[in-house]
mmJSON file of the N, C-alpha and C atoms, coordinates in Angstrom:
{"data_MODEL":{"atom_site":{
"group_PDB":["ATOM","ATOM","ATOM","ATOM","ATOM","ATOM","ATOM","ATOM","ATOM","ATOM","ATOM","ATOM","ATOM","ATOM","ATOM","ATOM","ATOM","ATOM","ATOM","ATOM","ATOM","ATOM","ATOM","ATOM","ATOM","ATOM","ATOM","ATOM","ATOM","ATOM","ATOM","ATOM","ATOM","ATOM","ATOM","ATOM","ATOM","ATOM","ATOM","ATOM","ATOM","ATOM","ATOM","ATOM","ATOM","ATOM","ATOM","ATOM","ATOM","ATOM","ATOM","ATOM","ATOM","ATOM","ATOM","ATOM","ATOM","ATOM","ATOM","ATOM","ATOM","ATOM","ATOM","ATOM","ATOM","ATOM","ATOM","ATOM","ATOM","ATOM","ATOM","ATOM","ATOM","ATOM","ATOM","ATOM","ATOM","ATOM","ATOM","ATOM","ATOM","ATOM","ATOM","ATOM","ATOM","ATOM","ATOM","ATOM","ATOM","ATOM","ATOM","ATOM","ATOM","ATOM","ATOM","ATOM","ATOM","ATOM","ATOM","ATOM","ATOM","ATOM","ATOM","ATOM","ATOM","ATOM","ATOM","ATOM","ATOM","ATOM","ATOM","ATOM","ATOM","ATOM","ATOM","ATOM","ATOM","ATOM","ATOM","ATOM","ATOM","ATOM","ATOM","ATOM","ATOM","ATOM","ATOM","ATOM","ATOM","ATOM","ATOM","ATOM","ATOM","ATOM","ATOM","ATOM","ATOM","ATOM","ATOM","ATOM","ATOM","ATOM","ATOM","ATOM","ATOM","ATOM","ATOM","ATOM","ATOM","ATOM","ATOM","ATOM","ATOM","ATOM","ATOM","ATOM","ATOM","ATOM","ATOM","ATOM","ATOM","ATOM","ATOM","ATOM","ATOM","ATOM","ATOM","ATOM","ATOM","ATOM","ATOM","ATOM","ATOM","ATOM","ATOM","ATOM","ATOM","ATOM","ATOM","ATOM","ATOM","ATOM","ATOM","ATOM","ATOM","ATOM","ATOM","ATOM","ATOM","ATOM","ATOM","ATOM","ATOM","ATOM","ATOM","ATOM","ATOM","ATOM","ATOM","ATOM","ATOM","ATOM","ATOM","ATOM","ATOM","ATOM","ATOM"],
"id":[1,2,3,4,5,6,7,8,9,10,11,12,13,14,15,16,17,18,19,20,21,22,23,24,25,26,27,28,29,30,31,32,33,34,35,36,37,38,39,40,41,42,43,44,45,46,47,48,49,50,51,52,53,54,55,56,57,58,59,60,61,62,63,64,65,66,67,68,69,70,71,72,73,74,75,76,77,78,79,80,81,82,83,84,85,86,87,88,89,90,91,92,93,94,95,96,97,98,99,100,101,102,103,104,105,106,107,108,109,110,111,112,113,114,115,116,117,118,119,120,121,122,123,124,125,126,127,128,129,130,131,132,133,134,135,136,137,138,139,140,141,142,143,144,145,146,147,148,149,150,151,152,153,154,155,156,157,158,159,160,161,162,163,164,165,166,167,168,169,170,171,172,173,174,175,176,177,178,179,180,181,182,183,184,185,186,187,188,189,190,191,192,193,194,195,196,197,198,199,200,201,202,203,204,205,206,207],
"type_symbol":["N","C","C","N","C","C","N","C","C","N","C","C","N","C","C","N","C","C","N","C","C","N","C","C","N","C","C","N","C","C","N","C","C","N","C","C","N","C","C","N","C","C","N","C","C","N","C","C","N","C","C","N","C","C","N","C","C","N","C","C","N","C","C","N","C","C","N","C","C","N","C","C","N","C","C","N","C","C","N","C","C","N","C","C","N","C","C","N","C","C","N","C","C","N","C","C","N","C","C","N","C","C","N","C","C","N","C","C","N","C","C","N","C","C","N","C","C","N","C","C","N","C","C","N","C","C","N","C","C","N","C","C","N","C","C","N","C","C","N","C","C","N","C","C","N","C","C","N","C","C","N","C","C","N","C","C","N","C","C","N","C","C","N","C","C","N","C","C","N","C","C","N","C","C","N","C","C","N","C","C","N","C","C","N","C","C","N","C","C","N","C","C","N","C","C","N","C","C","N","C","C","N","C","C","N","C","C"],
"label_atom_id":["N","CA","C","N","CA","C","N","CA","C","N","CA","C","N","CA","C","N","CA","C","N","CA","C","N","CA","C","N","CA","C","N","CA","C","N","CA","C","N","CA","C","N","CA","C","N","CA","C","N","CA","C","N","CA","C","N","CA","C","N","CA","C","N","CA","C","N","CA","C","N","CA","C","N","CA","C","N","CA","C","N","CA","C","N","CA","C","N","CA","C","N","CA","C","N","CA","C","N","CA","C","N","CA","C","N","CA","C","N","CA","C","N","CA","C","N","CA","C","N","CA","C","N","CA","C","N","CA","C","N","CA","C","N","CA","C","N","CA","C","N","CA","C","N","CA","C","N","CA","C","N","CA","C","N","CA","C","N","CA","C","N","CA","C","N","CA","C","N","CA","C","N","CA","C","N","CA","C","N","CA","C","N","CA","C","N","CA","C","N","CA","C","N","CA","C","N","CA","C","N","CA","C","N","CA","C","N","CA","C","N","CA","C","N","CA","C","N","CA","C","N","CA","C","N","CA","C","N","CA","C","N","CA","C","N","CA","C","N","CA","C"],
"label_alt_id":[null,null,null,null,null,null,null,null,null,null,null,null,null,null,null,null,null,null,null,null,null,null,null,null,null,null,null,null,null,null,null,null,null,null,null,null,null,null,null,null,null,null,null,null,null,null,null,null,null,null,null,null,null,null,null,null,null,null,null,null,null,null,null,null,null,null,null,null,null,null,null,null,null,null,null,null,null,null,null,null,null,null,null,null,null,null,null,null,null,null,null,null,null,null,null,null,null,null,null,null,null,null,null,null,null,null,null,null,null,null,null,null,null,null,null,null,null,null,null,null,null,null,null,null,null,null,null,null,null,null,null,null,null,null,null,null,null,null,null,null,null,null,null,null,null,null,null,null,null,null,null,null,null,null,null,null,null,null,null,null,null,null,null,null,null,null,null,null,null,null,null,null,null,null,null,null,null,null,null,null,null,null,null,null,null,null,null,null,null,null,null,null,null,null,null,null,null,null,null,null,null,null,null,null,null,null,null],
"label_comp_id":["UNK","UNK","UNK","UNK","UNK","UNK","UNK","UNK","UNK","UNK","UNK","UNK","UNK","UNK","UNK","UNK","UNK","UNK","UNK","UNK","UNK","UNK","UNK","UNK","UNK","UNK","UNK","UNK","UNK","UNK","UNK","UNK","UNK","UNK","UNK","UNK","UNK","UNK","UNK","UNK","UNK","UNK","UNK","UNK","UNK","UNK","UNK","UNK","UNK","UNK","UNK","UNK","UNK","UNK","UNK","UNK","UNK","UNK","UNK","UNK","UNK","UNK","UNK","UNK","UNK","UNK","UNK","UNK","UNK","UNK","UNK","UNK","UNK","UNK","UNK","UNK","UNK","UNK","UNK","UNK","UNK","UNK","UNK","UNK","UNK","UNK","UNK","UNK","UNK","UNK","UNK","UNK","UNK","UNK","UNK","UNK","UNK","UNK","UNK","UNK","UNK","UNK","UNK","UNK","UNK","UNK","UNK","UNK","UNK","UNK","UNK","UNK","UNK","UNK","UNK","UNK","UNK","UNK","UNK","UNK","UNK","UNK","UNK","UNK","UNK","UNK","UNK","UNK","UNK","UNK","UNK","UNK","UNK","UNK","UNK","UNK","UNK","UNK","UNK","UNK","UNK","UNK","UNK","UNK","UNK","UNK","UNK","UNK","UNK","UNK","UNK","UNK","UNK","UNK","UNK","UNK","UNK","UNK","UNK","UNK","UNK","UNK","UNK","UNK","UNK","UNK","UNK","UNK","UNK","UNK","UNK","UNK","UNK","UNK","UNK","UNK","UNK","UNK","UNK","UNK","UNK","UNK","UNK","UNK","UNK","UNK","UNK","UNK","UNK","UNK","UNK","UNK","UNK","UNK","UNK","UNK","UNK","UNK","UNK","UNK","UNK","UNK","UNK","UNK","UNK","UNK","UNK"],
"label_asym_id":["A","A","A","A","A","A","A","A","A","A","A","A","A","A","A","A","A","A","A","A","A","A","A","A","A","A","A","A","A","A","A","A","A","A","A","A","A","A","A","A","A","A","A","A","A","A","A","A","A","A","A","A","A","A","A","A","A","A","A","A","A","A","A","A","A","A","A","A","A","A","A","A","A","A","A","A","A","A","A","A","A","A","A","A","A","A","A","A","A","A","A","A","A","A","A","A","A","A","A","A","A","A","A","A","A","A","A","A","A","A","A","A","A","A","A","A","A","A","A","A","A","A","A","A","A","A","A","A","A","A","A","A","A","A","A","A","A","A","A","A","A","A","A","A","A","A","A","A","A","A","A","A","A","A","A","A","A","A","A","A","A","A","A","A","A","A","A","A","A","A","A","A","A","A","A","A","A","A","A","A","A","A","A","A","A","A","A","A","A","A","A","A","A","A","A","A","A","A","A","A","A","A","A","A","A","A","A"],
"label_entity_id":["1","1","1","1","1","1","1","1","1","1","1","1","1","1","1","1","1","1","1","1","1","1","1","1","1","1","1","1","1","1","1","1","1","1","1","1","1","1","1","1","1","1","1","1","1","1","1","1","1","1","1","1","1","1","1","1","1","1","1","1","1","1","1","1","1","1","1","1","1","1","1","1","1","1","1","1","1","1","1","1","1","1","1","1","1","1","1","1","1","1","1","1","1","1","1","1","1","1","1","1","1","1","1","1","1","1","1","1","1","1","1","1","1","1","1","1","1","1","1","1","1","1","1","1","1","1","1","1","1","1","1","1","1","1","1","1","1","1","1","1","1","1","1","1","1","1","1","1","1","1","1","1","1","1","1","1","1","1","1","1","1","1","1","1","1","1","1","1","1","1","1","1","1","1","1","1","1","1","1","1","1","1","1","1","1","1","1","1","1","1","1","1","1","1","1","1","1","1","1","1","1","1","1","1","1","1","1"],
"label_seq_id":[1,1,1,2,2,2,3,3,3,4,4,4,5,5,5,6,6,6,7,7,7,8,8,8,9,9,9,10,10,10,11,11,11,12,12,12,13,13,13,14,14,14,15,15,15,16,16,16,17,17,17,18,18,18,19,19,19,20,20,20,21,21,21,22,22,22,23,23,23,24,24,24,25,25,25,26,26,26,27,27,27,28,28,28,29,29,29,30,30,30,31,31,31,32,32,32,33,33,33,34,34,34,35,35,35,36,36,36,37,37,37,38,38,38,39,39,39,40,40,40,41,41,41,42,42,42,43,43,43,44,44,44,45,45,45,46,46,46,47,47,47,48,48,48,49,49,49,50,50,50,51,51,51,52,52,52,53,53,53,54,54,54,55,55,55,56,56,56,57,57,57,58,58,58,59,59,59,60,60,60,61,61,61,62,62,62,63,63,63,64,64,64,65,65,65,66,66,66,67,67,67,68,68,68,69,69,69],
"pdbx_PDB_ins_code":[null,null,null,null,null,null,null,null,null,null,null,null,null,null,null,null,null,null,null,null,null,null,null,null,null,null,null,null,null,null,null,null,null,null,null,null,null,null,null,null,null,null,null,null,null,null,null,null,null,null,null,null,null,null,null,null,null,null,null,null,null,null,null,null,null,null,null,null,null,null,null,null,null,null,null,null,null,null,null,null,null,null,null,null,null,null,null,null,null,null,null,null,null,null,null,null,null,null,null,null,null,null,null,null,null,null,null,null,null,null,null,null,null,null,null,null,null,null,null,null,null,null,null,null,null,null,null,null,null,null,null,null,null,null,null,null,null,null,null,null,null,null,null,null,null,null,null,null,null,null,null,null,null,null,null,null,null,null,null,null,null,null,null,null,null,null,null,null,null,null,null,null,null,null,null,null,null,null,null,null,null,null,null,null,null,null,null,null,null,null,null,null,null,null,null,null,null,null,null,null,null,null,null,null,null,null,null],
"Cartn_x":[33.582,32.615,31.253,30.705,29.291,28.52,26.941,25.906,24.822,24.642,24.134,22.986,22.505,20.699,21.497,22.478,22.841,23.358,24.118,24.814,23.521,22.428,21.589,20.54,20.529,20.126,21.019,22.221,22.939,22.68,22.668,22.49,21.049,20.026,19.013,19.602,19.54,19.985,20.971,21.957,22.63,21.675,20.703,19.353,19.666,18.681,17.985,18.995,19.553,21.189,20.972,21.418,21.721,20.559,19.357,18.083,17.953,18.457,17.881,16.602,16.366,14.677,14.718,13.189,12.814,11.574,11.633,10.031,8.776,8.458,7.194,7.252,8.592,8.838,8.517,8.132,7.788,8.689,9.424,10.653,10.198,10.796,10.726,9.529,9.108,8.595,9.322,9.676,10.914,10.64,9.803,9.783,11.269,10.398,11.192,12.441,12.85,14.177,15.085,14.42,14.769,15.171,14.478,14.569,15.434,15.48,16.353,17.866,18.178,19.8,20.028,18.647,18.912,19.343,18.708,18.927,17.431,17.64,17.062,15.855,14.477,13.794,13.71,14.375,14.195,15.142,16.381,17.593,17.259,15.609,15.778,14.78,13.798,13.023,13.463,14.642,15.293,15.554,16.418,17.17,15.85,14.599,13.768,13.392,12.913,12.752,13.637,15.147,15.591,15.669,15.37,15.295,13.588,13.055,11.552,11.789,12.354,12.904,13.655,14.495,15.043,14.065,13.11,12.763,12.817,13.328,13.642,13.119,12.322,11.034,9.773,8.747,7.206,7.258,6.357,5.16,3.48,3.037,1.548,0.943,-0.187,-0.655,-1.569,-0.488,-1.091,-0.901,0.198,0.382,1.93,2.94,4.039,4.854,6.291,7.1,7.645,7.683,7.594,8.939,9.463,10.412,10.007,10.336,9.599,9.979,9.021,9.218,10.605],
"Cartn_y":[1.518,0.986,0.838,-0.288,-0.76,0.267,0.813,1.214,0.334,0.81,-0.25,-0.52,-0.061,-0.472,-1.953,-1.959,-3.073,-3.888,-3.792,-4.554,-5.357,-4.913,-5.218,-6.158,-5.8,-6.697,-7.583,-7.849,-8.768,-9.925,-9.047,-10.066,-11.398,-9.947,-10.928,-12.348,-11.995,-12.607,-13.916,-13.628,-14.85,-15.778,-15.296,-16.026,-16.849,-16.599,-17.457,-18.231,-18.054,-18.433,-19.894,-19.579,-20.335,-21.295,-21.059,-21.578,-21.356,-20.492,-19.672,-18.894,-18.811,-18.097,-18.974,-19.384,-20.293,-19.327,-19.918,-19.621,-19.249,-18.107,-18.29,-17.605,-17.419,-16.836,-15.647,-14.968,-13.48,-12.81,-11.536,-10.821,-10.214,-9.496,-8.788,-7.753,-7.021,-5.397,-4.515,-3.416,-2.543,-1.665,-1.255,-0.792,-1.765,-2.799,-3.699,-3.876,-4.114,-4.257,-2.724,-1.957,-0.181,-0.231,-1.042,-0.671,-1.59,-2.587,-3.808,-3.234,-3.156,-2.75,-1.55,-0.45,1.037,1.578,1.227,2.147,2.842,4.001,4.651,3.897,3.751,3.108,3.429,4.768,4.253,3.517,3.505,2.114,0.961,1.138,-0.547,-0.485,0.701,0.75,0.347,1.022,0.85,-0.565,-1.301,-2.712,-3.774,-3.42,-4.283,-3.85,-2.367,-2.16,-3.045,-2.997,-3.569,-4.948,-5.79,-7.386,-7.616,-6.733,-6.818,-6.688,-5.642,-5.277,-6.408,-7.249,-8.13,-9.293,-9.833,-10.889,-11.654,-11.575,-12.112,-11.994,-11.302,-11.094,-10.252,-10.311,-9.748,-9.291,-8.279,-7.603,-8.25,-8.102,-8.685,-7.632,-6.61,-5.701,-5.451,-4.836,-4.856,-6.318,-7.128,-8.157,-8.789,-7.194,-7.497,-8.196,-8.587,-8.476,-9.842,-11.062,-12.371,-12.668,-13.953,-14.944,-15.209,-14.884,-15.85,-16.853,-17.604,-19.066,-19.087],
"Cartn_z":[12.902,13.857,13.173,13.695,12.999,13.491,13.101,13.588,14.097,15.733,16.4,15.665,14.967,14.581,13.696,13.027,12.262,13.103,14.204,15.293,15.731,16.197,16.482,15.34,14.282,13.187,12.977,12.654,12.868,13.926,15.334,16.609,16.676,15.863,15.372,14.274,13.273,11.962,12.911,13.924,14.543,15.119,16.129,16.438,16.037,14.774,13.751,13.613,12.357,12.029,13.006,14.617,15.518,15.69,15.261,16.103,17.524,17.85,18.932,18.835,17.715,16.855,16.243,15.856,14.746,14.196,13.296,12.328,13.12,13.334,13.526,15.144,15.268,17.09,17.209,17.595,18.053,18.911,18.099,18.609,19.981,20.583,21.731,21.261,21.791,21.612,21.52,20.523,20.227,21.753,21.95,23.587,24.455,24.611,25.884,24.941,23.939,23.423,23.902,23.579,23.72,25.556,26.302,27.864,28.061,27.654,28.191,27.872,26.574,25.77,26.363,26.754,26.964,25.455,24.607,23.346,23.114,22.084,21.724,20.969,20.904,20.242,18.777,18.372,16.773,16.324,17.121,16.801,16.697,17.363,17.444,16.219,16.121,14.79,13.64,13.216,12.053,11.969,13.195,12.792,12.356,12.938,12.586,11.008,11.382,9.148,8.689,8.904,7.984,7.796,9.035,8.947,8.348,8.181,7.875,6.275,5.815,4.279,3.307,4.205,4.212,3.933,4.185,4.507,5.376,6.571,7.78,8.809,8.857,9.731,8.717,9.642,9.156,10.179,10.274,11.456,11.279,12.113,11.846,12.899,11.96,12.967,14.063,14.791,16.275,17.432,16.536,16.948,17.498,16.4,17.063,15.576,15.665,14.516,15.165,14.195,14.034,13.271,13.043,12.347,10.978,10.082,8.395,8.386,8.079,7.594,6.512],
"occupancy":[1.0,1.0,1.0,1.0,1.0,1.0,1.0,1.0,1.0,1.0,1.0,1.0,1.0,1.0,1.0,1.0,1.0,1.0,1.0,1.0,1.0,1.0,1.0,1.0,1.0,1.0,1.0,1.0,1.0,1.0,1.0,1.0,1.0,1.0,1.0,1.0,1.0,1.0,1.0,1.0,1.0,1.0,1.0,1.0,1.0,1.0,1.0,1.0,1.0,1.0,1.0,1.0,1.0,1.0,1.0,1.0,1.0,1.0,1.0,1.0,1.0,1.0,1.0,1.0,1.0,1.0,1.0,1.0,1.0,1.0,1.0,1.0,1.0,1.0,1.0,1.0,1.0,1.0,1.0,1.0,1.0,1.0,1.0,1.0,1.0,1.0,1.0,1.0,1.0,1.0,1.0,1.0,1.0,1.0,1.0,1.0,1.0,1.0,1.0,1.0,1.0,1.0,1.0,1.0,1.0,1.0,1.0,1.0,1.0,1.0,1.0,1.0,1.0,1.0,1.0,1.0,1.0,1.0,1.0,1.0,1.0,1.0,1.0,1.0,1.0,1.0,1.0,1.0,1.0,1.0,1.0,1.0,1.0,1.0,1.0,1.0,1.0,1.0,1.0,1.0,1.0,1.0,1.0,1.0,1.0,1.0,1.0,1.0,1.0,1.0,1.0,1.0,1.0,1.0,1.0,1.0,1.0,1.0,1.0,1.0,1.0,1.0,1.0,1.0,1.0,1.0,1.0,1.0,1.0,1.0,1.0,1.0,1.0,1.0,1.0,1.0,1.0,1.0,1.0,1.0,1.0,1.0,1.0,1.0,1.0,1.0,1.0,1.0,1.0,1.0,1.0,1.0,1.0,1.0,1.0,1.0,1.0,1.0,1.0,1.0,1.0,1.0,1.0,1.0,1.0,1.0,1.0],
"B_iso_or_equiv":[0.0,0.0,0.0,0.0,0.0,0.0,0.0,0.0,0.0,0.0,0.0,0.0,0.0,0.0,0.0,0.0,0.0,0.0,0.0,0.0,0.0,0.0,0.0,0.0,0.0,0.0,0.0,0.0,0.0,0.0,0.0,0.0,0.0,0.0,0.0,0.0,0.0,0.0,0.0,0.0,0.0,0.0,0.0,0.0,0.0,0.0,0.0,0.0,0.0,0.0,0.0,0.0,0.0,0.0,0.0,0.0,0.0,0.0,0.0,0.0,0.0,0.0,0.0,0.0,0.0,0.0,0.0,0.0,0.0,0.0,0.0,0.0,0.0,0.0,0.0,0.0,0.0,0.0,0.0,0.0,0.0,0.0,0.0,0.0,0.0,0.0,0.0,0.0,0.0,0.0,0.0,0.0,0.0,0.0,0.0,0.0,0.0,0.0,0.0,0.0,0.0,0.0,0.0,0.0,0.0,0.0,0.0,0.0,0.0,0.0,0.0,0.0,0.0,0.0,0.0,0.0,0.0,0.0,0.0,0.0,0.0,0.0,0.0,0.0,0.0,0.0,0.0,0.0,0.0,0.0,0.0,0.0,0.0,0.0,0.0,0.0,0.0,0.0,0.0,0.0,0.0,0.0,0.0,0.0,0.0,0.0,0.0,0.0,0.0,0.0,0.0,0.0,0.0,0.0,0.0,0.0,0.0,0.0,0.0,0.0,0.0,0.0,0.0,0.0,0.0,0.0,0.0,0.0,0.0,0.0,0.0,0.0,0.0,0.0,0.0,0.0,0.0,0.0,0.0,0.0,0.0,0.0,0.0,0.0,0.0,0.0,0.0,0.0,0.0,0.0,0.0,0.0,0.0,0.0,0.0,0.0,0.0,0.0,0.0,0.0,0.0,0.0,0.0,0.0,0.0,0.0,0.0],
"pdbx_formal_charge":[null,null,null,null,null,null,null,null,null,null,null,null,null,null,null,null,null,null,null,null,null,null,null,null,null,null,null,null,null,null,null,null,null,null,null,null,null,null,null,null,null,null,null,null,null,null,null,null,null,null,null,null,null,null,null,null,null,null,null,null,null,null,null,null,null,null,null,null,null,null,null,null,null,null,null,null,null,null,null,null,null,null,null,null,null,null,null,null,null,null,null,null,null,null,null,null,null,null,null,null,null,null,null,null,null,null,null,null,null,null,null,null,null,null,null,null,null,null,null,null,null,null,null,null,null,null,null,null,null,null,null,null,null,null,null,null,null,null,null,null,null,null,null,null,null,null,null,null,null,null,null,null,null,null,null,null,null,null,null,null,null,null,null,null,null,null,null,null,null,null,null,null,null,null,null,null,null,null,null,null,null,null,null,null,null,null,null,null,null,null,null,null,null,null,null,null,null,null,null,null,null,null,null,null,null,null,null],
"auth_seq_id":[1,1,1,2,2,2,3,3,3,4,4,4,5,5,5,6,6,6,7,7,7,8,8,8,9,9,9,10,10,10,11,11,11,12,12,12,13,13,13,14,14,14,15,15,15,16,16,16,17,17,17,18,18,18,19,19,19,20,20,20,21,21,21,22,22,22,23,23,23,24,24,24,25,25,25,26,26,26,27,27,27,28,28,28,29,29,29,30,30,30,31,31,31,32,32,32,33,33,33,34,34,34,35,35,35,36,36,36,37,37,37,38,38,38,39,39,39,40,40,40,41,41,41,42,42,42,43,43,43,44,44,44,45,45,45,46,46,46,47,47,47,48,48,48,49,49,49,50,50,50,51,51,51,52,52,52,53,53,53,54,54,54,55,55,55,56,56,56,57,57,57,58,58,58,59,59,59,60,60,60,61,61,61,62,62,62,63,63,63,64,64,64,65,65,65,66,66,66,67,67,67,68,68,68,69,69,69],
"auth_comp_id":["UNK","UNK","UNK","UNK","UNK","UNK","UNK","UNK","UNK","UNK","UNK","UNK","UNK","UNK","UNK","UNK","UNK","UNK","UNK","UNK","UNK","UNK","UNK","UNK","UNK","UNK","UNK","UNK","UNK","UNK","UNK","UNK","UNK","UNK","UNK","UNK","UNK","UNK","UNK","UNK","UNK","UNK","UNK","UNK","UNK","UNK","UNK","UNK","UNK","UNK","UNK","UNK","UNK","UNK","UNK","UNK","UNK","UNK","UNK","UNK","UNK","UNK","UNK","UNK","UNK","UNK","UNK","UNK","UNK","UNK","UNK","UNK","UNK","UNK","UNK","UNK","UNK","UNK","UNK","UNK","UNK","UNK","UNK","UNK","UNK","UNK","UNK","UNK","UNK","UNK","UNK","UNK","UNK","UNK","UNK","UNK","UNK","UNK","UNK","UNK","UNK","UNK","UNK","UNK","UNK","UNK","UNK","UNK","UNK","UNK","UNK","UNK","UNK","UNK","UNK","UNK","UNK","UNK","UNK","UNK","UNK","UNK","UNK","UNK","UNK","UNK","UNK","UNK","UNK","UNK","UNK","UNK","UNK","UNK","UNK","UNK","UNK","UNK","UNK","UNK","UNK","UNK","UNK","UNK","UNK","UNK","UNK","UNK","UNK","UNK","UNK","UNK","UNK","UNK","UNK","UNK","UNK","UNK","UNK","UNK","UNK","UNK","UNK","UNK","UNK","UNK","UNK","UNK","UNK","UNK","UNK","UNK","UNK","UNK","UNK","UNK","UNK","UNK","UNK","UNK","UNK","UNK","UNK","UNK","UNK","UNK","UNK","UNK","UNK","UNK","UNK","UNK","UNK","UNK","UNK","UNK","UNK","UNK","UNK","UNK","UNK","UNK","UNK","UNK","UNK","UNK","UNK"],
"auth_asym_id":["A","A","A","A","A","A","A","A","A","A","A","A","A","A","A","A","A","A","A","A","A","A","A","A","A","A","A","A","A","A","A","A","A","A","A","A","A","A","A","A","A","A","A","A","A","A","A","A","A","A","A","A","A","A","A","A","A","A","A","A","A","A","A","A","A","A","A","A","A","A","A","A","A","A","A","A","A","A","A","A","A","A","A","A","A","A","A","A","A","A","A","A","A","A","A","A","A","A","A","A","A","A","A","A","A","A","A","A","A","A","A","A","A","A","A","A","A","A","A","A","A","A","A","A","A","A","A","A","A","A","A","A","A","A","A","A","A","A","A","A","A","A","A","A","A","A","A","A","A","A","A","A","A","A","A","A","A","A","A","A","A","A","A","A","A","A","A","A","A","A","A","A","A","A","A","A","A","A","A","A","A","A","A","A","A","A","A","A","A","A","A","A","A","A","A","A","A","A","A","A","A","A","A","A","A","A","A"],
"auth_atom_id":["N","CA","C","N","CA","C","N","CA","C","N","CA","C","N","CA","C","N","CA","C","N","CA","C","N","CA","C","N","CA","C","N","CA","C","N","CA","C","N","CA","C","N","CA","C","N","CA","C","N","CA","C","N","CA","C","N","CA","C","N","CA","C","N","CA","C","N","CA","C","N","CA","C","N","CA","C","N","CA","C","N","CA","C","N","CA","C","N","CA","C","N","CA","C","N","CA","C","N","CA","C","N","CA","C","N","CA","C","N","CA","C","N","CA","C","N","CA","C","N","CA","C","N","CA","C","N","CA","C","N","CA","C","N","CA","C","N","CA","C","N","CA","C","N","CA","C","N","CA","C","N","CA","C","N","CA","C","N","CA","C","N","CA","C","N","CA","C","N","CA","C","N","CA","C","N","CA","C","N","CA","C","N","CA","C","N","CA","C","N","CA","C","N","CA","C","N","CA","C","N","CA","C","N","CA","C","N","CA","C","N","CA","C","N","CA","C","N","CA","C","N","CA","C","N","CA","C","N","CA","C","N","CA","C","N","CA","C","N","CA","C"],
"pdbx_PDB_model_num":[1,1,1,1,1,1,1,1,1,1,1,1,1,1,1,1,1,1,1,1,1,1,1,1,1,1,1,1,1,1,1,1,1,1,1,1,1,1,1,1,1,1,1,1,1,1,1,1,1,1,1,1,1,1,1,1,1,1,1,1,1,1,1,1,1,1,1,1,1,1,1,1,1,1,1,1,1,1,1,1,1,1,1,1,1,1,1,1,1,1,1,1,1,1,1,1,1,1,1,1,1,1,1,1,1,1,1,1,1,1,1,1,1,1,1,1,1,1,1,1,1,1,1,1,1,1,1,1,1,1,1,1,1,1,1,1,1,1,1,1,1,1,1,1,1,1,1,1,1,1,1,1,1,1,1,1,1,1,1,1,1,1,1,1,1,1,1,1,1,1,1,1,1,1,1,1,1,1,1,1,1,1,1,1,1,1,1,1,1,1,1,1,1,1,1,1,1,1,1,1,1,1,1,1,1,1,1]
}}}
């Protein structure tokens, strides 16, 4: 079985993938992602580190975690 923080990076990564996200879109708030799914907010911490680590998203501070060009 996958670990949801990657299930969840994945689900992102399809987005995009899909153009359901484009460049430049601004993700949820790991809060409201955390309340909406009902997961734990560092699950959702991690899946973003890692699409952020990745290149596949940025954060911009105090502004929230975005799409890369």
């Amino acid at each position: 079985m996958i670990p949801k923080y990657e299930a969840i990076a994945a689900d992102i990564r399809r987005s995009i993938e899909d153009g359901a996200l484009k460049p430049g879109d601004k993700l949820p708030s790991i809060r409201n992602l955390s309340n909406e799914l009902n997961i734990n907010v560092n699950t959702i911490k991690r899946a973003f580190g890692e699409l952020e680590h990745d290149g596949i998203t940025y954060s911009a501070q105090g502004r929230g975690m975005f799409v890369s060009e």
